JSON list of C-alpha atoms in Angstrom, two decimals:
[
{"chain": "A", "resi": 576, "resn": "MET", "atom": "CA", "xyz": [-13.51, -9.56, -14.35]},
{"chain": "A", "resi": 577, "resn": "MET", "atom": "CA", "xyz": [-12.98, -6.43, -12.03]},
{"chain": "A", "resi": 578, "resn": "LYS", "atom": "CA", "xyz": [-12.15, -8.44, -9.00]},
{"chain": "A", "resi": 579, "resn": "ARG", "atom": "CA", "xyz": [-9.97, -10.54, -10.85]},
{"chain": "A", "resi": 580, "resn": "MET", "atom": "CA", "xyz": [-7.92, -7.77, -12.40]},
{"chain": "A", "resi": 581, "resn": "PHE", "atom": "CA", "xyz": [-7.63, -6.14, -8.68]},
{"chain": "A", "resi": 582, "resn": "LEU", "atom": "CA", "xyz": [-6.50, -9.45, -7.29]},
{"chain": "A", "resi": 583, "resn": "LEU", "atom": "CA", "xyz": [-3.71, -9.73, -9.91]},
{"chain": "A", "resi": 584, "resn": "ALA", "atom": "CA", "xyz": [-2.93, -5.91, -9.19]},
{"chain": "A", "resi": 585, "resn": "LEU", "atom": "CA", "xyz": [-2.66, -6.53, -5.31]},
{"chain": "A", "resi": 586, "resn": "MET", "atom": "CA", "xyz": [-0.53, -9.64, -5.94]},
{"chain": "A", "resi": 587, "resn": "SER", "atom": "CA", "xyz": [1.86, -7.96, -7.99]},
{"chain": "A", "resi": 588, "resn": "ALA", "atom": "CA", "xyz": [1.99, -4.84, -5.69]},
{"chain": "A", "resi": 589, "resn": "GLY", "atom": "CA", "xyz": [3.00, -7.13, -2.77]},
{"chain": "A", "resi": 590, "resn": "LEU", "atom": "CA", "xyz": [1.04, -6.98, 0.41]},
{"chain": "A", "resi": 591, "resn": "THR", "atom": "CA", "xyz": [3.22, -4.98, 2.52]},
{"chain": "A", "resi": 592, "resn": "LEU", "atom": "CA", "xyz": [4.90, -2.10, 1.24]},
{"chain": "A", "resi": 593, "resn": "ALA", "atom": "CA", "xyz": [7.28, 0.73, 2.96]},
{"chain": "A", "resi": 594, "resn": "VAL", "atom": "CA", "xyz": [6.07, 4.04, 2.16]},
{"chain": "A", "resi": 595, "resn": "GLN", "atom": "CA", "xyz": [7.49, 7.29, 3.27]},
{"chain": "A", "resi": 596, "resn": "ALA", "atom": "CA", "xyz": [4.54, 9.43, 2.50]},
{"chain": "A", "resi": 597, "resn": "GLN", "atom": "CA", "xyz": [2.68, 11.88, 4.71]},
{"chain": "A", "resi": 598, "resn": "LYS", "atom": "CA", "xyz": [-0.06, 10.22, 6.51]},
{"chain": "A", "resi": 599, "resn": "THR", "atom": "CA", "xyz": [-3.72, 10.76, 6.68]},
{"chain": "A", "resi": 600, "resn": "VAL", "atom": "CA", "xyz": [-5.07, 9.41, 9.94]},
{"chain": "A", "resi": 601, "resn": "VAL", "atom": "CA", "xyz": [-8.69, 8.55, 9.28]},
{"chain": "A", "resi": 602, "resn": "SER", "atom": "CA", "xyz": [-9.50, 6.41, 12.21]},
{"chain": "A", "resi": 603, "resn": "ASN", "atom": "CA", "xyz": [-7.66, 6.26, 15.54]},
{"chain": "A", "resi": 604, "resn": "GLU", "atom": "CA", "xyz": [-9.81, 4.19, 17.82]},
{"chain": "A", "resi": 605, "resn": "SER", "atom": "CA", "xyz": [-6.95, 2.75, 19.97]},
{"chain": "A", "resi": 606, "resn": "SER", "atom": "CA", "xyz": [-7.64, 2.88, 23.65]},
{"chain": "A", "resi": 607, "resn": "THR", "atom": "CA", "xyz": [-4.29, 1.95, 24.44]},
{"chain": "A", "resi": 608, "resn": "LYS", "atom": "CA", "xyz": [-0.81, 3.51, 24.57]},
{"chain": "A", "resi": 609, "resn": "GLU", "atom": "CA", "xyz": [1.21, 0.20, 24.16]},
{"chain": "A", "resi": 610, "resn": "LYS", "atom": "CA", "xyz": [3.72, -0.10, 21.95]},
{"chain": "A", "resi": 611, "resn": "VAL", "atom": "CA", "xyz": [3.10, -1.16, 18.41]},
{"chain": "A", "resi": 612, "resn": "TYR", "atom": "CA", "xyz": [5.72, -3.32, 16.57]},
{"chain": "A", "resi": 613, "resn": "ASP", "atom": "CA", "xyz": [6.47, -2.88, 12.81]},
{"chain": "A", "resi": 614, "resn": "VAL", "atom": "CA", "xyz": [7.94, -6.36, 12.57]},
{"chain": "A", "resi": 615, "resn": "VAL", "atom": "CA", "xyz": [7.75, -9.31, 15.27]},
{"chain": "A", "resi": 616, "resn": "GLU", "atom": "CA", "xyz": [8.71, -13.04, 15.36]},
{"chain": "A", "resi": 617, "resn": "GLN", "atom": "CA", "xyz": [5.15, -14.30, 14.62]},
{"chain": "A", "resi": 618, "resn": "MET", "atom": "CA", "xyz": [3.41, -11.64, 12.44]},
{"chain": "A", "resi": 619, "resn": "PRO", "atom": "CA", "xyz": [-0.40, -11.42, 12.64]},
{"chain": "A", "resi": 620, "resn": "GLU", "atom": "CA", "xyz": [-2.27, -13.76, 10.36]},
{"chain": "A", "resi": 621, "resn": "TYR", "atom": "CA", "xyz": [-5.52, -13.10, 8.47]},
{"chain": "A", "resi": 622, "resn": "PRO", "atom": "CA", "xyz": [-7.77, -16.16, 8.84]},
{"chain": "A", "resi": 623, "resn": "GLY", "atom": "CA", "xyz": [-6.91, -18.78, 6.24]},
{"chain": "A", "resi": 624, "resn": "GLY", "atom": "CA", "xyz": [-3.89, -16.77, 5.20]},
{"chain": "A", "resi": 625, "resn": "MET", "atom": "CA", "xyz": [-2.94, -14.05, 2.17]},
{"chain": "A", "resi": 626, "resn": "GLY", "atom": "CA", "xyz": [-4.96, -15.97, -0.23]},
{"chain": "A", "resi": 627, "resn": "GLU", "atom": "CA", "xyz": [-7.97, -15.64, 1.78]},
{"chain": "A", "resi": 628, "resn": "LEU", "atom": "CA", "xyz": [-7.17, -11.95, 2.70]},
{"chain": "A", "resi": 629, "resn": "MET", "atom": "CA", "xyz": [-6.96, -11.17, -1.29]},
{"chain": "A", "resi": 630, "resn": "LYS", "atom": "CA", "xyz": [-10.56, -13.05, -1.54]},
{"chain": "A", "resi": 631, "resn": "PHE", "atom": "CA", "xyz": [-12.06, -11.08, 0.99]},
{"chain": "A", "resi": 632, "resn": "ILE", "atom": "CA", "xyz": [-10.92, -7.79, -0.53]},
{"chain": "A", "resi": 633, "resn": "GLY", "atom": "CA", "xyz": [-11.88, -9.09, -4.13]},
{"chain": "A", "resi": 634, "resn": "ASN", "atom": "CA", "xyz": [-15.26, -9.91, -2.70]},
{"chain": "A", "resi": 635, "resn": "THR", "atom": "CA", "xyz": [-15.96, -6.89, -0.80]},
{"chain": "A", "resi": 636, "resn": "MET", "atom": "CA", "xyz": [-14.78, -4.22, -3.11]},
{"chain": "A", "resi": 637, "resn": "LYS", "atom": "CA", "xyz": [-17.21, -2.01, -4.88]},
{"chain": "A", "resi": 638, "resn": "TYR", "atom": "CA", "xyz": [-15.71, 0.23, -7.28]},
{"chain": "A", "resi": 639, "resn": "PRO", "atom": "CA", "xyz": [-17.00, 3.77, -6.24]},
{"chain": "A", "resi": 640, "resn": "GLU", "atom": "CA", "xyz": [-19.32, 5.15, -9.06]},
{"chain": "A", "resi": 641, "resn": "ASP", "atom": "CA", "xyz": [-18.00, 8.65, -8.92]},
{"chain": "A", "resi": 642, "resn": "ALA", "atom": "CA", "xyz": [-14.38, 7.61, -9.36]},
{"chain": "A", "resi": 643, "resn": "GLU", "atom": "CA", "xyz": [-15.56, 5.14, -12.26]},
{"chain": "A", "resi": 644, "resn": "LYS", "atom": "CA", "xyz": [-17.60, 8.22, -13.93]},
{"chain": "A", "resi": 645, "resn": "GLN", "atom": "CA", "xyz": [-14.50, 10.07, -13.90]},
{"chain": "A", "resi": 646, "resn": "GLN", "atom": "CA", "xyz": [-12.02, 7.51, -14.54]},
{"chain": "A", "resi": 647, "resn": "LYS", "atom": "CA", "xyz": [-10.11, 7.69, -11.47]},
{"chain": "A", "resi": 648, "resn": "GLU", "atom": "CA", "xyz": [-7.82, 4.98, -10.77]},
{"chain": "A", "resi": 649, "resn": "GLY", "atom": "CA", "xyz": [-4.81, 4.34, -8.57]},
{"chain": "A", "resi": 650, "resn": "LEU", "atom": "CA", "xyz": [-3.05, 2.83, -5.54]},
{"chain": "A", "resi": 651, "resn": "VAL", "atom": "CA", "xyz": [-4.20, 3.48, -2.03]},
{"chain": "A", "resi": 652, "resn": "ILE", "atom": "CA", "xyz": [-2.09, 2.18, 0.86]},
{"chain": "A", "resi": 653, "resn": "VAL", "atom": "CA", "xyz": [-3.92, 1.69, 4.02]},
{"chain": "A", "resi": 654, "resn": "ASN", "atom": "CA", "xyz": [-2.02, 1.14, 7.64]},
{"chain": "A", "resi": 655, "resn": "PHE", "atom": "CA", "xyz": [-3.49, -0.32, 10.49]},
{"chain": "A", "resi": 656, "resn": "VAL", "atom": "CA", "xyz": [-3.10, -1.93, 13.80]},
{"chain": "A", "resi": 657, "resn": "VAL", "atom": "CA", "xyz": [-3.88, -5.59, 14.56]},
{"chain": "A", "resi": 658, "resn": "GLU", "atom": "CA", "xyz": [-4.32, -5.43, 18.37]},
{"chain": "A", "resi": 659, "resn": "LYS", "atom": "CA", "xyz": [-3.72, -8.24, 20.84]},
{"chain": "A", "resi": 660, "resn": "ASP", "atom": "CA", "xyz": [-7.44, -9.45, 20.50]},
{"chain": "A", "resi": 661, "resn": "GLY", "atom": "CA", "xyz": [-6.80, -9.69, 16.67]},
{"chain": "A", "resi": 662, "resn": "SER", "atom": "CA", "xyz": [-9.28, -6.76, 15.79]},
{"chain": "A", "resi": 663, "resn": "VAL", "atom": "CA", "xyz": [-8.09, -4.25, 13.26]},
{"chain": "A", "resi": 664, "resn": "ASN", "atom": "CA", "xyz": [-7.67, -0.27, 14.91]},
{"chain": "A", "resi": 665, "resn": "ASP", "atom": "CA", "xyz": [-5.93, 2.95, 13.96]},
{"chain": "A", "resi": 666, "resn": "ILE", "atom": "CA", "xyz": [-6.88, 2.70, 10.21]},
{"chain": "A", "resi": 667, "resn": "GLU", "atom": "CA", "xyz": [-5.11, 5.25, 8.28]},
{"chain": "A", "resi": 668, "resn": "VAL", "atom": "CA", "xyz": [-4.44, 6.36, 4.67]},
{"chain": "A", "resi": 669, "resn": "ALA", "atom": "CA", "xyz": [-0.66, 6.26, 4.05]},
{"chain": "A", "resi": 670, "resn": "LYS", "atom": "CA", "xyz": [-1.18, 7.04, 0.59]},
{"chain": "A", "resi": 671, "resn": "GLY", "atom": "CA", "xyz": [-4.32, 8.28, -1.15]},
{"chain": "A", "resi": 672, "resn": "ALA", "atom": "CA", "xyz": [-5.50, 8.15, -4.69]},
{"chain": "A", "resi": 673, "resn": "TRP", "atom": "CA", "xyz": [-8.96, 9.83, -4.85]},
{"chain": "A", "resi": 674, "resn": "PRO", "atom": "CA", "xyz": [-11.41, 10.49, -1.98]},
{"chain": "A", "resi": 675, "resn": "SER", "atom": "CA", "xyz": [-13.97, 7.75, -2.79]},
{"chain": "A", "resi": 676, "resn": "LEU", "atom": "CA", "xyz": [-11.30, 5.22, -3.60]},
{"chain": "A", "resi": 677, "resn": "ASP", "atom": "CA", "xyz": [-9.40, 5.98, -0.21]},
{"chain": "A", "resi": 678, "resn": "ALA", "atom": "CA", "xyz": [-12.88, 5.90, 1.46]},
{"chain": "A", "resi": 679, "resn": "GLU", "atom": "CA", "xyz": [-13.40, 2.25, -0.27]},
{"chain": "A", "resi": 680, "resn": "ALA", "atom": "CA", "xyz": [-10.15, 0.75, 1.07]},
{"chain": "A", "resi": 681, "resn": "ILE", "atom": "CA", "xyz": [-11.03, 2.11, 4.54]},
{"chain": "A", "resi": 682, "resn": "ARG", "atom": "CA", "xyz": [-14.45, 0.68, 4.40]},
{"chain": "A", "resi": 683, "resn": "ILE", "atom": "CA", "xyz": [-12.93, -3.01, 3.50]},
{"chain": "A", "resi": 684, "resn": "VAL", "atom": "CA", "xyz": [-10.20, -2.66, 6.08]},
{"chain": "A", "resi": 685, "resn": "LYS", "atom": "CA", "xyz": [-13.23, -1.92, 8.82]},
{"chain": "A", "resi": 686, "resn": "ALA", "atom": "CA", "xyz": [-15.05, -4.98, 7.59]},
{"chain": "A", "resi": 687, "resn": "LEU", "atom": "CA", "xyz": [-12.04, -7.23, 7.94]},
{"chain": "A", "resi": 688, "resn": "PRO", "atom": "CA", "xyz": [-12.60, -10.15, 10.66]},
{"chain": "A", "resi": 689, "resn": "LYS", "atom": "CA", "xyz": [-10.49, -10.64, 13.38]},
{"chain": "A", "resi": 690, "resn": "TRP", "atom": "CA", "xyz": [-6.99, -11.73, 12.81]},
{"chain": "A", "resi": 691, "resn": "THR", "atom": "CA", "xyz": [-4.60, -14.16, 14.75]},
{"chain": "A", "resi": 692, "resn": "PRO", "atom": "CA", "xyz": [-2.60, -11.47, 16.61]},
{"chain": "A", "resi": 693, "resn": "GLY", "atom": "CA", "xyz": [1.26, -11.19, 16.29]},
{"chain": "A", "resi": 694, "resn": "LYS", "atom": "CA", "xyz": [3.63, -12.50, 19.09]},
{"chain": "A", "resi": 695, "resn": "GLU", "atom": "CA", "xyz": [7.14, -11.29, 20.20]},
{"chain": "A", "resi": 696, "resn": "LYS", "atom": "CA", "xyz": [8.99, -13.31, 22.64]},
{"chain": "A", "resi": 697, "resn": "GLY", "atom": "CA", "xyz": [5.86, -15.55, 23.25]},
{"chain": "A", "resi": 698, "resn": "LYS", "atom": "CA", "xyz": [3.63, -12.64, 24.20]},
{"chain": "A", "resi": 699, "resn": "THR", "atom": "CA", "xyz": [0.77, -11.22, 22.15]},
{"chain": "A", "resi": 700, "resn": "VAL", "atom": "CA", "xyz": [1.70, -7.82, 20.83]},
{"chain": "A", "resi": 701, "resn": "ARG", "atom": "CA", "xyz": [0.09, -4.90, 18.75]},
{"chain": "A", "resi": 702, "resn": "VAL", "atom": "CA", "xyz": [1.33, -4.90, 14.98]},
{"chain": "A", "resi": 703, "resn": "LYS", "atom": "CA", "xyz": [1.31, -2.50, 12.20]},
{"chain": "A", "resi": 704, "resn": "PHE", "atom": "CA", "xyz": [0.14, -3.82, 9.11]},
{"chain": "A", "resi": 705, "resn": "THR", "atom": "CA", "xyz": [-0.07, -2.32, 5.55]},
{"chain": "A", "resi": 706, "resn": "ILE", "atom": "CA", "xyz": [-2.07, -3.34, 2.56]},
{"chain": "A", "resi": 707, "resn": "PRO", "atom": "CA", "xyz": [-2.08, -1.74, -0.77]},
{"chain": "A", "resi": 708, "resn": "PHE", "atom": "CA", "xyz": [-5.26, -1.31, -2.81]},
{"chain": "A", "resi": 709, "resn": "ARG", "atom": "CA", "xyz": [-5.14, -1.20, -6.57]},
{"chain": "A", "resi": 710, "resn": "PHE", "atom": "CA", "xyz": [-7.90, 0.53, -8.29]},
{"chain": "A", "resi": 711, "resn": "ALA", "atom": "CA", "xyz": [-8.05, -0.01, -12.05]},
{"chain": "A", "resi": 712, "resn": "ILE", "atom": "CA", "xyz": [-11.33, 0.25, -14.08]},
{"chain": "A", "resi": 713, "resn": "PRO", "atom": "CA", "xyz": [-11.82, -2.61, -16.42]},
{"chain": "A", "resi": 714, "resn": "SER", "atom": "CA", "xyz": [-10.74, -1.97, -20.33]},
{"chain": "A", "resi": 715, "resn": "ASP", "atom": "CA", "xyz": [-14.48, -2.53, -21.08]},
{"chain": "A", "resi": 716, "resn": "LYS", "atom": "CA", "xyz": [-15.60, 0.44, -18.98]},
{"chain": "A", "resi": 717, "resn": "LYS", "atom": "CA", "xyz": [-12.91, 2.90, -19.81]},
{"chain": "A", "resi": 718, "resn": "LYS", "atom": "CA", "xyz": [-13.94, 5.80, -21.85]},
{"chain": "A", "resi": 719, "resn": "GLN", "atom": "CA", "xyz": [-12.15, 6.27, -25.07]}
]
């Protein structure tokens, strides 16, 4: 039930959002200084497409106990770079909701398998990608 609610919220929020918020860098593992593109001719693709990405997120997400106990919900927006080899790097929280919710979104992004990398003018390039994570406590678990 919670996963279904999350997937519906994710779909309604869209898979990419423009955010003009202060960014909190939580992982900066990039070993290269090459340009990172925001938009390219061929955007990176999750294996199996966006539907499979939503399934992965729904199956991987675990609502943090402390957030549930304290009835914390919200939208966490995570930016990352899909590298030339398809790996995910430079993970950052662009908009946080609650520390453990932010950490769960980061954990999920770190667990992503390799993507099909993006291409510009026929060359594989680094591309920034954004995923919004909507955390909502199921109504049967909300305190009245």
